[in-house]
PDB file of C-alpha atoms and ligand atoms in Angstrom:
ATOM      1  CA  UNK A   1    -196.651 -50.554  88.023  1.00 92.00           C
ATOM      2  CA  UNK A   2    -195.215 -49.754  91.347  1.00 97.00           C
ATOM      3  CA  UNK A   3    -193.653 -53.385  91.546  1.00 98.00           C
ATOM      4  CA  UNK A   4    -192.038 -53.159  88.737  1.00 98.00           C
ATOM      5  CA  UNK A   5    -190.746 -49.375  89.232  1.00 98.00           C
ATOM      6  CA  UNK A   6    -189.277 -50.531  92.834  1.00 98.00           C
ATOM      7  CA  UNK A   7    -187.674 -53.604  91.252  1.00 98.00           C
ATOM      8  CA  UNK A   8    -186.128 -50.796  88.241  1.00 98.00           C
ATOM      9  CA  UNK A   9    -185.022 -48.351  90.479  1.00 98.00           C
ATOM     10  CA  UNK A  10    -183.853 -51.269  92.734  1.00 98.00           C
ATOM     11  CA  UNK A  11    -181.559 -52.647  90.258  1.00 98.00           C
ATOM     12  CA  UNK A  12    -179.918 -48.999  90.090  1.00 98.00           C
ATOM     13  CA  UNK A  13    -179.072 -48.698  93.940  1.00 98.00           C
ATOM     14  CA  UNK A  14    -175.154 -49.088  94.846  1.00 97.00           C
ATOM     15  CA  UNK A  15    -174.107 -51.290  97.815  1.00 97.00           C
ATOM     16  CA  UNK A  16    -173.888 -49.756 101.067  1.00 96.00           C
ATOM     17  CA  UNK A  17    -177.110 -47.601 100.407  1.00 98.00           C
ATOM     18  CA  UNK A  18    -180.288 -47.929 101.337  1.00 98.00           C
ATOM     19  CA  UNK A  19    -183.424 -47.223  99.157  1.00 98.00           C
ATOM     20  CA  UNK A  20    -186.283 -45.429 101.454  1.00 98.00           C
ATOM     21  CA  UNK A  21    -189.351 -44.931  99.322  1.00 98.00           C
ATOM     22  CA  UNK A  22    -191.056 -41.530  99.341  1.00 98.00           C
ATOM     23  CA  UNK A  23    -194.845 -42.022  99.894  1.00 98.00           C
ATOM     24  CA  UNK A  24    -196.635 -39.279 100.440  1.00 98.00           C
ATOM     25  CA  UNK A  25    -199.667 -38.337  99.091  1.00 97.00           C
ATOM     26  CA  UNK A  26    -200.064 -41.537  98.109  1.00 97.00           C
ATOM     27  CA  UNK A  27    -202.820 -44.215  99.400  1.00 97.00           C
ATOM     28  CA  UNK A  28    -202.408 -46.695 101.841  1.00 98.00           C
ATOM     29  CA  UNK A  29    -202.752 -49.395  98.930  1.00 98.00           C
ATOM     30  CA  UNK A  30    -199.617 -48.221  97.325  1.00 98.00           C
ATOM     31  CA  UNK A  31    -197.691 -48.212  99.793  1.00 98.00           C
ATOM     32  CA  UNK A  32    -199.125 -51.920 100.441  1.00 98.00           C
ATOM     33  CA  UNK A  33    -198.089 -52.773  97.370  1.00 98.00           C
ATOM     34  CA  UNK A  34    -194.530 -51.511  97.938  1.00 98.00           C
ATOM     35  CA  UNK A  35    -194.334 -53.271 101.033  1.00 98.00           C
ATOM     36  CA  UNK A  36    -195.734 -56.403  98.808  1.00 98.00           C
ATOM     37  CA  UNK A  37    -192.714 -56.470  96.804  1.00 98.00           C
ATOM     38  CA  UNK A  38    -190.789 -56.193  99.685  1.00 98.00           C
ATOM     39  CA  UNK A  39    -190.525 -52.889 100.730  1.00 98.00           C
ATOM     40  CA  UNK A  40    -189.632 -51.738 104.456  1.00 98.00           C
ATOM     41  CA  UNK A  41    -188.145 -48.286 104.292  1.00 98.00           C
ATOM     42  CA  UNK A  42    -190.910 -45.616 103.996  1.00 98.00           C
ATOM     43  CA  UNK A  43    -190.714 -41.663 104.193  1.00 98.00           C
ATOM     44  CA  UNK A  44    -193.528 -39.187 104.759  1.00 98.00           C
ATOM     45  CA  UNK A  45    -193.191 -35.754 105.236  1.00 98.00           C
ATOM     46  CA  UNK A  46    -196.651 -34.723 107.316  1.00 98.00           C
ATOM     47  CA  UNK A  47    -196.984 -36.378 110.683  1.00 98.00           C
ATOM     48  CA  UNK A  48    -200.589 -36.839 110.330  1.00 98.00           C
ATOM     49  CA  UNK A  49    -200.602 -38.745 107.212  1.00 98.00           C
ATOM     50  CA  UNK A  50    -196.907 -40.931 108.398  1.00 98.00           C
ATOM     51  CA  UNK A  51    -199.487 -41.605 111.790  1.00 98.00           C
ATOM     52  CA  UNK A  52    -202.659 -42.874 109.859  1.00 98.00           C
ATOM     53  CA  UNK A  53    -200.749 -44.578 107.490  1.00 98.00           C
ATOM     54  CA  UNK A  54    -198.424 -46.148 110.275  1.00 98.00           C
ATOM     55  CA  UNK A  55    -201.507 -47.261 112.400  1.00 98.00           C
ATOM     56  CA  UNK A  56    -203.126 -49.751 109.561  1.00 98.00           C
ATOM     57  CA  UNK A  57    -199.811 -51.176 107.561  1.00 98.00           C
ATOM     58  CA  UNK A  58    -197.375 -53.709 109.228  1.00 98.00           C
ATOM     59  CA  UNK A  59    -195.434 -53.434 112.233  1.00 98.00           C
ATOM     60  CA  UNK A  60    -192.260 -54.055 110.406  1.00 98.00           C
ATOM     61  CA  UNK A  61    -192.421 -50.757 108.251  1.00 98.00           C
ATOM     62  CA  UNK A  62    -189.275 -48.659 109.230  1.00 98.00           C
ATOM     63  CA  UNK A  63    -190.608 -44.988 109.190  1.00 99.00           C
ATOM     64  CA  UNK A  64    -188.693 -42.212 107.704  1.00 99.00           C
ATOM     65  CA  UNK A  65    -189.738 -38.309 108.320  1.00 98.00           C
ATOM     66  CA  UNK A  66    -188.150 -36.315 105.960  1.00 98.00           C
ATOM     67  CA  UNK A  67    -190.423 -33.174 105.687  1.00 96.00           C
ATOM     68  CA  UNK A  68    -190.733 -30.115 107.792  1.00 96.00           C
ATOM     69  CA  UNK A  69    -191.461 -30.749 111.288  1.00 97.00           C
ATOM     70  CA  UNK A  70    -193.906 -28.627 113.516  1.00 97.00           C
ATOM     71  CA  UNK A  71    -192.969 -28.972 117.163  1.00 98.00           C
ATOM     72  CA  UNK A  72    -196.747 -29.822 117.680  1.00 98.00           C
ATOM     73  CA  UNK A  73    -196.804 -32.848 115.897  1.00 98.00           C
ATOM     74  CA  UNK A  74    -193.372 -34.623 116.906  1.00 98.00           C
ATOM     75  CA  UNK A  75    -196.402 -36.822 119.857  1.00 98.00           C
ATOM     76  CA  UNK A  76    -197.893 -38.123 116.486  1.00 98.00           C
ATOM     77  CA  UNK A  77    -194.693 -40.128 114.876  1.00 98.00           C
ATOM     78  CA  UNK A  78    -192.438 -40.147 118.366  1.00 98.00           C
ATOM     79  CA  UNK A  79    -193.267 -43.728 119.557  1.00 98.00           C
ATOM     80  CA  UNK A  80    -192.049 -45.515 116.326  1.00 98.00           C
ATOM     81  CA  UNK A  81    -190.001 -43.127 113.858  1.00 99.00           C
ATOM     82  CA  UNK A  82    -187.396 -44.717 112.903  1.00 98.00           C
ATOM     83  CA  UNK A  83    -184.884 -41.861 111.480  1.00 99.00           C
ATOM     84  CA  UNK A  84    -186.061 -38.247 111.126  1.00 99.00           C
ATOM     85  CA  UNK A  85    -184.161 -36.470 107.974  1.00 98.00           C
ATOM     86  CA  UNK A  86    -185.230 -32.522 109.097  1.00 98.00           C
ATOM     87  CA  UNK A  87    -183.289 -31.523 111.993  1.00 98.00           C
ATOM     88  CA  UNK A  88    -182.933 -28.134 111.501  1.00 97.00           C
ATOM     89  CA  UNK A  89    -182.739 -25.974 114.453  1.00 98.00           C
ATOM     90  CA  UNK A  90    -181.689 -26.772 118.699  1.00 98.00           C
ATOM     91  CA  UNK A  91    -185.436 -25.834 119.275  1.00 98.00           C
ATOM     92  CA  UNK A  92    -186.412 -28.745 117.603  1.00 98.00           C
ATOM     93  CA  UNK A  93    -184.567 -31.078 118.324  1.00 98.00           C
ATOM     94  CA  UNK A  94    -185.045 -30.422 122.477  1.00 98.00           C
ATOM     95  CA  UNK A  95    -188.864 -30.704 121.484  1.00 98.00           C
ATOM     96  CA  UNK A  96    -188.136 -34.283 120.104  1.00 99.00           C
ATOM     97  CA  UNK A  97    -185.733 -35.240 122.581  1.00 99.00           C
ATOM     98  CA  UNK A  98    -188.714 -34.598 124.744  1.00 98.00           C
ATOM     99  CA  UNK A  99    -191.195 -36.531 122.814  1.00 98.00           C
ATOM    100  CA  UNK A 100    -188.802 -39.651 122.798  1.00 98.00           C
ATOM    101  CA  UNK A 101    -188.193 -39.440 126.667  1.00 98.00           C
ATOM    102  CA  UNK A 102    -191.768 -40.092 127.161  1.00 98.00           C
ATOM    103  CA  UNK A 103    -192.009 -43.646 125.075  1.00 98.00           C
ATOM    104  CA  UNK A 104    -188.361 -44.031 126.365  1.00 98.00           C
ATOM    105  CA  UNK A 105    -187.193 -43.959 123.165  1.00 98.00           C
ATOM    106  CA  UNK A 106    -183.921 -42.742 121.570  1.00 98.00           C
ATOM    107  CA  UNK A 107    -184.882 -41.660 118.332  1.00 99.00           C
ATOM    108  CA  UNK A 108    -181.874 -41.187 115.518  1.00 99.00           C
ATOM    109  CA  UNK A 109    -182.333 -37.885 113.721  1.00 99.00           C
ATOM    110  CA  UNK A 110    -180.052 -35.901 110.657  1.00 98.00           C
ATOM    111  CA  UNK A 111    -179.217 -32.330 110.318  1.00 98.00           C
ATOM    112  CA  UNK A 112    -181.013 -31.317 107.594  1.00 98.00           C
ATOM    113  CA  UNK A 113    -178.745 -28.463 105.385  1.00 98.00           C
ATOM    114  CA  UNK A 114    -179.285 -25.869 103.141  1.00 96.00           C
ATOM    115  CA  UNK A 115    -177.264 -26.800  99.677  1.00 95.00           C
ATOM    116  CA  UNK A 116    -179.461 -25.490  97.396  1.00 93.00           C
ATOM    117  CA  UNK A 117    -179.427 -21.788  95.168  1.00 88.00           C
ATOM    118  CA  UNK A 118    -182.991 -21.611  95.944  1.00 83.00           C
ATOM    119  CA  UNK A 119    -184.021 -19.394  98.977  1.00 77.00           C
ATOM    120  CA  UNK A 120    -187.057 -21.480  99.910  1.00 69.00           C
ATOM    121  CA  UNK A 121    -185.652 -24.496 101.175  1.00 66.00           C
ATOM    122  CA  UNK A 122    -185.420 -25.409 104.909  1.00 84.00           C
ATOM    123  CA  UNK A 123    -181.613 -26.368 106.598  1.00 95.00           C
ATOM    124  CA  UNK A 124    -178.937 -25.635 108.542  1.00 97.00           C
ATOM    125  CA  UNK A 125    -175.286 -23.824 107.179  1.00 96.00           C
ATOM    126  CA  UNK A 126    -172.648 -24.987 108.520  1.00 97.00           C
ATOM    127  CA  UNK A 127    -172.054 -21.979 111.643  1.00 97.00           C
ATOM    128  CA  UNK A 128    -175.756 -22.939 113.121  1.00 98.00           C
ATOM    129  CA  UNK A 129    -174.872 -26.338 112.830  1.00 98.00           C
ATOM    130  CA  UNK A 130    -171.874 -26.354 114.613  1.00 98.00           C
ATOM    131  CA  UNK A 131    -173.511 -23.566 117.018  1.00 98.00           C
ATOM    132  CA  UNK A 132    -176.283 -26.480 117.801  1.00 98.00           C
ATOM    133  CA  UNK A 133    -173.264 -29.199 117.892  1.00 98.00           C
ATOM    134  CA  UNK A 134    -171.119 -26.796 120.739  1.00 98.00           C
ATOM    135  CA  UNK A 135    -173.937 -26.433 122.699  1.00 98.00           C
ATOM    136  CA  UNK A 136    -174.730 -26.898 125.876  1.00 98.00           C
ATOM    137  CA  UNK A 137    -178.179 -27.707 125.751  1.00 98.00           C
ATOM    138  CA  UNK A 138    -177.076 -30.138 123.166  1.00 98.00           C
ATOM    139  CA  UNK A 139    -175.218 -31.566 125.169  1.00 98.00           C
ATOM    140  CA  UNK A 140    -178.135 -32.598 127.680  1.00 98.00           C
ATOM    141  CA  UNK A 141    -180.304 -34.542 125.521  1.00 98.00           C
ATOM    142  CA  UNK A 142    -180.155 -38.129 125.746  1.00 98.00           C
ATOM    143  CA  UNK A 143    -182.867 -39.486 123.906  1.00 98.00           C
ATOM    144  CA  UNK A 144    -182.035 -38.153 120.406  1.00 98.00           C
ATOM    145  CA  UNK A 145    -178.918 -39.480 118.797  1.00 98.00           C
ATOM    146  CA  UNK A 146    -177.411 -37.505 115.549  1.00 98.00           C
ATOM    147  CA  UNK A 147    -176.418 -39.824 113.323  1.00 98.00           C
ATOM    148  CA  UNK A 148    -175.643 -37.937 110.098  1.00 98.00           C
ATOM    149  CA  UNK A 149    -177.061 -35.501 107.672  1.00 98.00           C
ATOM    150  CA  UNK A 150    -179.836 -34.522 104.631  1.00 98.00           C
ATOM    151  CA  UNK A 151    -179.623 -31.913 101.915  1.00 98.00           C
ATOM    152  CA  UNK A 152    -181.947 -31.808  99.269  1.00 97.00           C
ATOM    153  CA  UNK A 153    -180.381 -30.113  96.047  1.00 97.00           C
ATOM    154  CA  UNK A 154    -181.500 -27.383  93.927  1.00 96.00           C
ATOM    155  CA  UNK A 155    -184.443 -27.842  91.383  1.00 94.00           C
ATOM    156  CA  UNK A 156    -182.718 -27.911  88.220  1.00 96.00           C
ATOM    157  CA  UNK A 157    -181.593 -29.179  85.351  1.00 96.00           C
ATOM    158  CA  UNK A 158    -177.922 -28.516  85.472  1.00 97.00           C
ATOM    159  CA  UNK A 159    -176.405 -31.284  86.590  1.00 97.00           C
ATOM    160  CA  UNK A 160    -172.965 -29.781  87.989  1.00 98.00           C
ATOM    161  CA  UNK A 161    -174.631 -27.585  89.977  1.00 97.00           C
ATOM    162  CA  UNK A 162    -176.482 -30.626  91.584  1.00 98.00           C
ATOM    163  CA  UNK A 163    -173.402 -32.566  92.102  1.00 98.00           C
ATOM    164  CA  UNK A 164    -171.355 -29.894  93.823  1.00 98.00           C
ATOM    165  CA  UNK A 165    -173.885 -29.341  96.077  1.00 98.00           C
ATOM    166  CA  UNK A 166    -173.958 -33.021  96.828  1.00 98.00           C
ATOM    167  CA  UNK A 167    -169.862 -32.543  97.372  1.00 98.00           C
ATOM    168  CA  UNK A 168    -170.936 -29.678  99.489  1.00 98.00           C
ATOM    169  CA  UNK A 169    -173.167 -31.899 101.824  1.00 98.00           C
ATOM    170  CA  UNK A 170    -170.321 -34.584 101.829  1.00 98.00           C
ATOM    171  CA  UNK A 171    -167.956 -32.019 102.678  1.00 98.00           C
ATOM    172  CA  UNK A 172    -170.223 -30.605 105.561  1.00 98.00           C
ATOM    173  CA  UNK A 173    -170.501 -34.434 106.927  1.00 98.00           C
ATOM    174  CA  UNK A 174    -166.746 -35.040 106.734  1.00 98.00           C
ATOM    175  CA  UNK A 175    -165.985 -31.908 108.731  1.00 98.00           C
ATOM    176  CA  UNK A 176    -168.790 -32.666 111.113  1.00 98.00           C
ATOM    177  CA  UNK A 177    -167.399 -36.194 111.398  1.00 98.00           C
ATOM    178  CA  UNK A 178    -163.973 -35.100 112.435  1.00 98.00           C
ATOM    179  CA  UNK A 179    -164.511 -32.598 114.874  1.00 98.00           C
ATOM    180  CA  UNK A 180    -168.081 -33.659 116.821  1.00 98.00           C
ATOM    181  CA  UNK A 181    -168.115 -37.177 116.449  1.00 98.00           C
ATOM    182  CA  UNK A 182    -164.442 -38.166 116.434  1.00 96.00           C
ATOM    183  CA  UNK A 183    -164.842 -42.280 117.267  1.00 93.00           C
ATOM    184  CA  UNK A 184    -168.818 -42.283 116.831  1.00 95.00           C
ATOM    185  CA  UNK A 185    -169.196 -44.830 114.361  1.00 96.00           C
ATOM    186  CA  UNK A 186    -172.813 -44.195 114.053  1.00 97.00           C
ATOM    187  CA  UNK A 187    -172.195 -40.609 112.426  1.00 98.00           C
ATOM    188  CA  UNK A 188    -172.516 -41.913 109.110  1.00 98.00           C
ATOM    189  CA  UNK A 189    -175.173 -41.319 106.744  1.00 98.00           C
ATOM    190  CA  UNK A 190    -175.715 -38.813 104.612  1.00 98.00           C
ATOM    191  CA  UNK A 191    -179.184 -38.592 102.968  1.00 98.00           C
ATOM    192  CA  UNK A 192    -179.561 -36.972  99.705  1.00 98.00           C
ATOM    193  CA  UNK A 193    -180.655 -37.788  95.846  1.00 98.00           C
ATOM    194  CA  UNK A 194    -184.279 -37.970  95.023  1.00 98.00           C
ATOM    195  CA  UNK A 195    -186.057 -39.372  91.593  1.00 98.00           C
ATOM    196  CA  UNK A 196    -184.213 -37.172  89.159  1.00 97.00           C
ATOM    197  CA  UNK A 197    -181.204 -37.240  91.107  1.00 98.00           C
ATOM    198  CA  UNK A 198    -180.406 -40.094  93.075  1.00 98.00           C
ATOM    199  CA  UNK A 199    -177.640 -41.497  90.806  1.00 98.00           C
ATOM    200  CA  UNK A 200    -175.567 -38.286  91.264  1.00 98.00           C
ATOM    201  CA  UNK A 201    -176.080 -38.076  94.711  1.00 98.00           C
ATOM    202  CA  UNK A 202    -174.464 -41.903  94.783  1.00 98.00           C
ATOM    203  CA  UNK A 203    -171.636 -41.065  93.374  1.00 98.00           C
ATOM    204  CA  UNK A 204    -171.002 -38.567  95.468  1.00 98.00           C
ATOM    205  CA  UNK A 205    -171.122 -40.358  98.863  1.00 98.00           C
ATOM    206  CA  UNK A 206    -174.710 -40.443  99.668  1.00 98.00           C
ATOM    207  CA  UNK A 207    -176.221 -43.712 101.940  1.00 98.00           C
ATOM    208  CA  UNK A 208    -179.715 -42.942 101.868  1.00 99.00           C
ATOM    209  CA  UNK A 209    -181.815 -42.158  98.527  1.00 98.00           C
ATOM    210  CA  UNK A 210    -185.185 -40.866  99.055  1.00 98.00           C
ATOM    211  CA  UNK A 211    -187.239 -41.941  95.996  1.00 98.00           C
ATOM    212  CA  UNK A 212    -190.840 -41.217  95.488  1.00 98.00           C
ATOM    213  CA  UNK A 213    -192.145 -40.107  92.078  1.00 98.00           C
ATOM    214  CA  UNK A 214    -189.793 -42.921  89.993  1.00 98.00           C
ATOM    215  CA  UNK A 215    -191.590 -45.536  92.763  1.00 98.00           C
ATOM    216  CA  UNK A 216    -195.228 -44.578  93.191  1.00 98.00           C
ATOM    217  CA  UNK A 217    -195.619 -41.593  89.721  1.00 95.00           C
ATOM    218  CA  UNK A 218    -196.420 -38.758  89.659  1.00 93.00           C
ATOM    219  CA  UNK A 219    -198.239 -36.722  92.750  1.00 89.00           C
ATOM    220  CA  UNK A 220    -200.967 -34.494  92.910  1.00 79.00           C
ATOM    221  CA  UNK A 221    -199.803 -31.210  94.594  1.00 65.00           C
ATOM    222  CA  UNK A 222    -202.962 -28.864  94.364  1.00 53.00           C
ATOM    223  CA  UNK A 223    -204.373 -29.500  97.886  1.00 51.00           C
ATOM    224  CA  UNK A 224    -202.118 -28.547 100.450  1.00 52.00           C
ATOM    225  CA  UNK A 225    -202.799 -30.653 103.234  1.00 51.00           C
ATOM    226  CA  UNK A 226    -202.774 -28.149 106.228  1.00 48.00           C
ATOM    227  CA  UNK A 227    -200.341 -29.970 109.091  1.00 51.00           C
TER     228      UNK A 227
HETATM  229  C1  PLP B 301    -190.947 -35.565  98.051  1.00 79.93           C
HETATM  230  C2  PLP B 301    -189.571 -35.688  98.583  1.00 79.93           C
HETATM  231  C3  PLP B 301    -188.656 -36.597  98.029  1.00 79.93           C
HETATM  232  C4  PLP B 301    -188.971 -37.491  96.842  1.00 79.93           C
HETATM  233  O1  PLP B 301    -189.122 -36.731  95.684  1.00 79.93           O
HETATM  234  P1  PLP B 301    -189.237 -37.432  94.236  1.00 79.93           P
HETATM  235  O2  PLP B 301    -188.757 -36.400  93.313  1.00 79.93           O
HETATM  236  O3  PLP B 301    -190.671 -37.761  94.051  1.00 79.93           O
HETATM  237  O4  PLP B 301    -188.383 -38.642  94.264  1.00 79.93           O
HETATM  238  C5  PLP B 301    -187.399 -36.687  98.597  1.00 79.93           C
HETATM  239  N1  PLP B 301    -187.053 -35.926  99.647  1.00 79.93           N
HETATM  240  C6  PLP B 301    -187.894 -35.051 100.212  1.00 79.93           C
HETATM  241  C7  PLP B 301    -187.438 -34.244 101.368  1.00 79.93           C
HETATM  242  C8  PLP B 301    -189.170 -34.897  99.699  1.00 79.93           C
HETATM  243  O5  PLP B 301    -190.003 -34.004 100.254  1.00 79.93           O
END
């Protein structure tokens, strides 16, 4: 079934955005299978599981983090991430900065935001972003390059509420745009929309879709994996 999912949801995906698809949880084989209907852009959200997973599928796989990241386990994605979504504090991204210095790497990362109503969810607002953006330690690292940003939207069903958050998140990159990266074409993408919500999120600006569930079903969430 996955084939046929990625080649559905592929159909749906407007120019000028990329398709990354969510695979955690999920086997090895799946994500062969993905990668067997052509497949490149993969997201995990535990650096264990992106590391095991990385270490026995091709070389070619781009590798997307897009979940929480422990300062502890940047060493286990560092040499070959190819964007990480979850930027969400100056003490975090100095620890990956530091990380990418060693392979000599300079590794593109997002400012992840908070848009949602829910209190649970990890991000940025807009003052500690800008507060991380004006600083001077910020100013020092030169092996992590900020090159846009990630929201993920509330839970819900209410589908206005989703898309002004989206706007929200657009908004926050537009700002951003203007007055930290004035002439930085790279400052461009703006991840957000997931399985029930990627076709909002397209419509309201977003260049990366993170897709898991509508890819590779359904996951089982009673064992949380402890990294
Ligand atoms: C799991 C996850 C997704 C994908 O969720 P689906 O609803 O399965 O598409 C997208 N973004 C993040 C940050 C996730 O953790």
């Amino acid at each position: 079934m996955i084939k046929e999912n990625l080649a559905q949801v592929s159909r749906t995906i407007a120019d000028g955005v990329r398709l990354i698809a969510v695979s955690k949880t999920k086997p090895v084989e799946d994500l062969q299978e993905a990668y067997d209907a052509g497949m490149r852009l993969f997201g995990e959200n535990k650096a264990l599981e992106m590391r095991d997973k990385h270490e026995v599928l091709p070389k070619d796989i781009e590798w997307h983090f897009i979940g929480h990241l422990q300062t502890n386990k940047i060493k286990y994605i560092a040499g070959y991430v190819s964007l990480i979504h979850s930027i969400d504090s100056l003490n975090l991204l100095q620890a990956v900065n530091k990380e990418a210095a060693k392979h000599g790497r300079v590794i593109d990362c997002l400012l992840q935001f908070h848009i949602a109503s829910e209190e649970t969810k990890f991000g940025l607002d807009m003052n500690e972003a800008e507060a991380l953006l004006s600083s001077a330690e910020y100013a020092e690292l030169k092996n992590v390059r900020i090159v846009g940003v990630m929201g993920m939207a509330t839970n819900t069903d209410d589908r206005d509420l989703i898309r002004r958050e989206f706007r929200t998140l657009k908004g926050y990159h537009t700002q951003l745009a203007e007055k930290y990266f004035a002439g930085c074409a790279e400052f461009k993408e703006i991840s957000m929309g997931m399985s029930g919500d990627y076709e909002i999120a397209m419509q309201e600006g977003s260049t990366l879709v993170r897709v898991g569930s509508a890819i590779f079903g359904a996951r089982n969430y009673n064992i949380p994996v402890n990294d």
